[in-house]
GROMACS .gro file of N, CA and C in nm:
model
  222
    1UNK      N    1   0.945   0.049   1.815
    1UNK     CA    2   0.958   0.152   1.915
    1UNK      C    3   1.032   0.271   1.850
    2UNK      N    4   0.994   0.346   1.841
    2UNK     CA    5   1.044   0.494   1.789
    2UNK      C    6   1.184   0.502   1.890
    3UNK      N    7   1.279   0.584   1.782
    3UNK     CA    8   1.425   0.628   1.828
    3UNK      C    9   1.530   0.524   1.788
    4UNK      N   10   1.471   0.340   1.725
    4UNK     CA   11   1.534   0.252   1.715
    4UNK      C   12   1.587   0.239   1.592
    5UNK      N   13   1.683   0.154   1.548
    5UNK     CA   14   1.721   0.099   1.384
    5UNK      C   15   1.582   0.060   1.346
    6UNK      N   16   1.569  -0.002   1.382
    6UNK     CA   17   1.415  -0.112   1.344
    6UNK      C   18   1.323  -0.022   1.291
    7UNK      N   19   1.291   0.071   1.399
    7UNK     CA   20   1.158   0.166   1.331
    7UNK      C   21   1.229   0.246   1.222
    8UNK      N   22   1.301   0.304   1.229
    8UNK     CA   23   1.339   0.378   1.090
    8UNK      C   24   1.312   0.305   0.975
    9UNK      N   25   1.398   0.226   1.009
    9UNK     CA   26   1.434   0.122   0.849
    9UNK      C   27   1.263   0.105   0.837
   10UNK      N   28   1.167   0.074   0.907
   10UNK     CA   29   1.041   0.077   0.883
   10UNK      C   30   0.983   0.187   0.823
   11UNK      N   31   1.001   0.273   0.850
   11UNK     CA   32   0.963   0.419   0.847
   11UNK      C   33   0.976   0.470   0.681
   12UNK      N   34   1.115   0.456   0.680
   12UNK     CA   35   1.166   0.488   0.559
   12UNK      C   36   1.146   0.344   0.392
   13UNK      N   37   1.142   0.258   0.483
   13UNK     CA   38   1.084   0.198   0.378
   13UNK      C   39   0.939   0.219   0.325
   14UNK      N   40   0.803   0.178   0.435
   14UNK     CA   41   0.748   0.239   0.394
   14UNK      C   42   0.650   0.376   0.329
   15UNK      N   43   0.733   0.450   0.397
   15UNK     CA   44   0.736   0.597   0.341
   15UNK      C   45   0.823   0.669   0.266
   16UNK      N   46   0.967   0.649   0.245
   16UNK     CA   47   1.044   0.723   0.147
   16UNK      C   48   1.060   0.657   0.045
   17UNK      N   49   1.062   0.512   0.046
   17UNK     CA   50   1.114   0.471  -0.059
   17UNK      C   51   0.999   0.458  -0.155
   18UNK      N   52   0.993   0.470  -0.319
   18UNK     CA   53   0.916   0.384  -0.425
   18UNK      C   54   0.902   0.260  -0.467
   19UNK      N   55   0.848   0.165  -0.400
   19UNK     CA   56   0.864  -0.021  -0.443
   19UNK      C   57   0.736  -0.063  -0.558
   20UNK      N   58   0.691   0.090  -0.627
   20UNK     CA   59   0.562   0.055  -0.701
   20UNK      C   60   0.619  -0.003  -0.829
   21UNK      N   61   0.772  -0.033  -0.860
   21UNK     CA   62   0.851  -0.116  -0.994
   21UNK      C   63   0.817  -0.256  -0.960
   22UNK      N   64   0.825  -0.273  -0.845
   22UNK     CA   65   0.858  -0.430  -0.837
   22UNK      C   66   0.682  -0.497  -0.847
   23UNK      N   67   0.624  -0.413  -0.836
   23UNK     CA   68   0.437  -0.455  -0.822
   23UNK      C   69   0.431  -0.584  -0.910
   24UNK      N   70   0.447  -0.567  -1.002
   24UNK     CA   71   0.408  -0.665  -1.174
   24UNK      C   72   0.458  -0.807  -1.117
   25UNK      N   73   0.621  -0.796  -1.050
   25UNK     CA   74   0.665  -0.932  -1.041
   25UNK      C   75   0.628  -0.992  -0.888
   26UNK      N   76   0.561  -0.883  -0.801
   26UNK     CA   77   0.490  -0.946  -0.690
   26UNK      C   78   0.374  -0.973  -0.720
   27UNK      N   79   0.308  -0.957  -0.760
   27UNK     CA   80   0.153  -0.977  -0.807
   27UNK      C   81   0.161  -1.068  -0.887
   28UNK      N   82   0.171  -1.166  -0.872
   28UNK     CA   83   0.190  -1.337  -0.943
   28UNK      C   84   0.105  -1.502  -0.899
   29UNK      N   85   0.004  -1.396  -0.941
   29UNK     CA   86  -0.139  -1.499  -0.876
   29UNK      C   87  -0.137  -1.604  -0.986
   30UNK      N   88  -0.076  -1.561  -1.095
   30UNK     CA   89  -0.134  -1.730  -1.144
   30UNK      C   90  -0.054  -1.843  -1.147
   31UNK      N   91   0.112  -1.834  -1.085
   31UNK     CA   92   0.192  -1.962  -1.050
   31UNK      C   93   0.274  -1.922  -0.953
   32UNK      N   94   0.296  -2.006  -0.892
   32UNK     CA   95   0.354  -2.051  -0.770
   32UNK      C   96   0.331  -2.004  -0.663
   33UNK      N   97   0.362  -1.991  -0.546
   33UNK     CA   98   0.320  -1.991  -0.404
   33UNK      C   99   0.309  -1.846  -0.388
   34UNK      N  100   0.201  -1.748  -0.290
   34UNK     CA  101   0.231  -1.627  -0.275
   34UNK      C  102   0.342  -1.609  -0.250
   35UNK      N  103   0.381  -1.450  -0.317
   35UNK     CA  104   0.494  -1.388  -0.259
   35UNK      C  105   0.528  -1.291  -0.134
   36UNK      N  106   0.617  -1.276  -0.059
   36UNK     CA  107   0.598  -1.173   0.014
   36UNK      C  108   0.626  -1.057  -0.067
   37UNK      N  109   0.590  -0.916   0.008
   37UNK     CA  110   0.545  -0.809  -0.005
   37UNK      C  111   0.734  -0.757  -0.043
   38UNK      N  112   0.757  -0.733  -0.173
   38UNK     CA  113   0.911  -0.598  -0.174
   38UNK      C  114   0.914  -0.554  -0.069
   39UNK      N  115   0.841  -0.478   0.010
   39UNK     CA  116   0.877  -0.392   0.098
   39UNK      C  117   0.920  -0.468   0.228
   40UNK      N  118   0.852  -0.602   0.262
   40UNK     CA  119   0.912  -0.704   0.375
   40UNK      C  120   1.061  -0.763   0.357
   41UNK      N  121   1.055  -0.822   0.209
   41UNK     CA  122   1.195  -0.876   0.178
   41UNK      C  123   1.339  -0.731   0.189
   42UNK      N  124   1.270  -0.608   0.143
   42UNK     CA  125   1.419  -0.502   0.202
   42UNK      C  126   1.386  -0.489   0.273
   43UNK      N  127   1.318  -0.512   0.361
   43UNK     CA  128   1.353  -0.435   0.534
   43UNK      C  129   1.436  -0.576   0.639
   44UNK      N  130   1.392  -0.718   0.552
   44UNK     CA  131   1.464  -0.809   0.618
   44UNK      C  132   1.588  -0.825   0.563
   45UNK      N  133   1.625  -0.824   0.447
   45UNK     CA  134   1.791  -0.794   0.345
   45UNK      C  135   1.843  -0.667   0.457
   46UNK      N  136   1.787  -0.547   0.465
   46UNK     CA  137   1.840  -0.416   0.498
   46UNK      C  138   1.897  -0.407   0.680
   47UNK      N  139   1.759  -0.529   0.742
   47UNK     CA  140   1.776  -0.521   0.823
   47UNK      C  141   1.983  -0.601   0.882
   48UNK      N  142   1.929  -0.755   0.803
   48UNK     CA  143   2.053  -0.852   0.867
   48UNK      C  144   2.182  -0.770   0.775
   49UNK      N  145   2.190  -0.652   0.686
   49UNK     CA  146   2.306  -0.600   0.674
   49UNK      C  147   2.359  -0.544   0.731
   50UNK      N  148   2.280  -0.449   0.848
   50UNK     CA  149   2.301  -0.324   0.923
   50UNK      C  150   2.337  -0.474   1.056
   51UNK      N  151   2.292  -0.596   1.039
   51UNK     CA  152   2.356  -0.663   1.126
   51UNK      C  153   2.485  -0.725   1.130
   52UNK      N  154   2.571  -0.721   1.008
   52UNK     CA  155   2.622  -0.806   0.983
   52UNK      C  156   2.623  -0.908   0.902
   53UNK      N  157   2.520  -0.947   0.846
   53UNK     CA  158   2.470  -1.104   0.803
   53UNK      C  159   2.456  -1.061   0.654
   54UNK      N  160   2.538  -1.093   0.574
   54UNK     CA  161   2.513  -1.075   0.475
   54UNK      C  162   2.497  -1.219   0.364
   55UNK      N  163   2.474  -1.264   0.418
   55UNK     CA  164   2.483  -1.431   0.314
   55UNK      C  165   2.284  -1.460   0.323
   56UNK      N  166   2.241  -1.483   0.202
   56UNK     CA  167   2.097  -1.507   0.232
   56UNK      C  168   2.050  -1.595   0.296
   57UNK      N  169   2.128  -1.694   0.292
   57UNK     CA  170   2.109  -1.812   0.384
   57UNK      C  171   2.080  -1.818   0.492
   58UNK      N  172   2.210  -1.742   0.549
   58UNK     CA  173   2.221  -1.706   0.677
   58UNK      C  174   2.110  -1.615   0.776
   59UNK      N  175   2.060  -1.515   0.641
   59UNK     CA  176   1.950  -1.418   0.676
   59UNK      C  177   1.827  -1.532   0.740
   60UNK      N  178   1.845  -1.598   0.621
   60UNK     CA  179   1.676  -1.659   0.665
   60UNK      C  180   1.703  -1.763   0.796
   61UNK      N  181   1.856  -1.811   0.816
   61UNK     CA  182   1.812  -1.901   0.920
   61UNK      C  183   1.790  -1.783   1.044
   62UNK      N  184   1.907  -1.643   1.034
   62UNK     CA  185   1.884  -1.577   1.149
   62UNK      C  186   1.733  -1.464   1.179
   63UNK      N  187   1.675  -1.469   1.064
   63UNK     CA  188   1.545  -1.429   1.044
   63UNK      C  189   1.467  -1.464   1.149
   64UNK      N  190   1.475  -1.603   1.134
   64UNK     CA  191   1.380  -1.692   1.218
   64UNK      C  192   1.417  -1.747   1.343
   65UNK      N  193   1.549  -1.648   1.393
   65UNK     CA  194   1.526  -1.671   1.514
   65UNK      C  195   1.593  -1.564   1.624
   66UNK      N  196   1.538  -1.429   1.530
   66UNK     CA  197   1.558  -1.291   1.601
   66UNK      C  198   1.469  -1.211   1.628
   67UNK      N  199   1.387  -1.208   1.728
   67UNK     CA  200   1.243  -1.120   1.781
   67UNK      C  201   1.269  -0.994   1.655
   68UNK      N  202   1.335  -0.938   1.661
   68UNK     CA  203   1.332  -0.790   1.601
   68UNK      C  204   1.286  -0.820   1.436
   69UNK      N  205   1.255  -0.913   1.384
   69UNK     CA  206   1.225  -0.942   1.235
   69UNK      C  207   1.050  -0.922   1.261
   70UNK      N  208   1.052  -1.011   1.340
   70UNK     CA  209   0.894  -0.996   1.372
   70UNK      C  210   0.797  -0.887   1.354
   71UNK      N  211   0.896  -0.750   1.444
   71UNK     CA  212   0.842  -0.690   1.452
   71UNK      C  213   0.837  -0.563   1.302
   72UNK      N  214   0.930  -0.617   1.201
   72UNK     CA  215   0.924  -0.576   1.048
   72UNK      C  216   0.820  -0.591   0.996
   73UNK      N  217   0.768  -0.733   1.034
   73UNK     CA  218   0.669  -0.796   0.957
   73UNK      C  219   0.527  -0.728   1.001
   74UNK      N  220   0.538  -0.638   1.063
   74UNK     CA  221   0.348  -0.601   1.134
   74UNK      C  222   0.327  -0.471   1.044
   0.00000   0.00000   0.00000
């Protein structure tokens, strides 16, 4: 929803920022499991900082169980 944290941090990730460095080590089709997209993993890091949550752990358990991640991911 426009005017929110959420959409910015969307906004600006995928429009201001450059994530075309990290391409080589996302694009890793020939071992191990797909990766997600640079641009998903900082907006979920960027997001649980601007929350508070700074332990990765913690990110991923509160990742998965905060509507507003979801809506990073579209």
């Amino acid at each position: 929803m426009p005017g929110t944290f959420e959409y910015a941090l969307c906004y600006i990730v995928e429009n201001k920022i450059d994530l075309s460095g990290f391409d080589a080590w996302y694009n890793n089709d020939k071992t191990g499991a797909a990766a997600y997209p640079p641009s998903v993993m900082l907006k979920i890091i960027l997001l649980g900082y601007a929350h508070g949550v700074i332990s990765s752990r913690r990110i991923t358990h509160w990742r998965t169980n905060v509507s507003n991640c979801k809506n990073l991911l579209a």
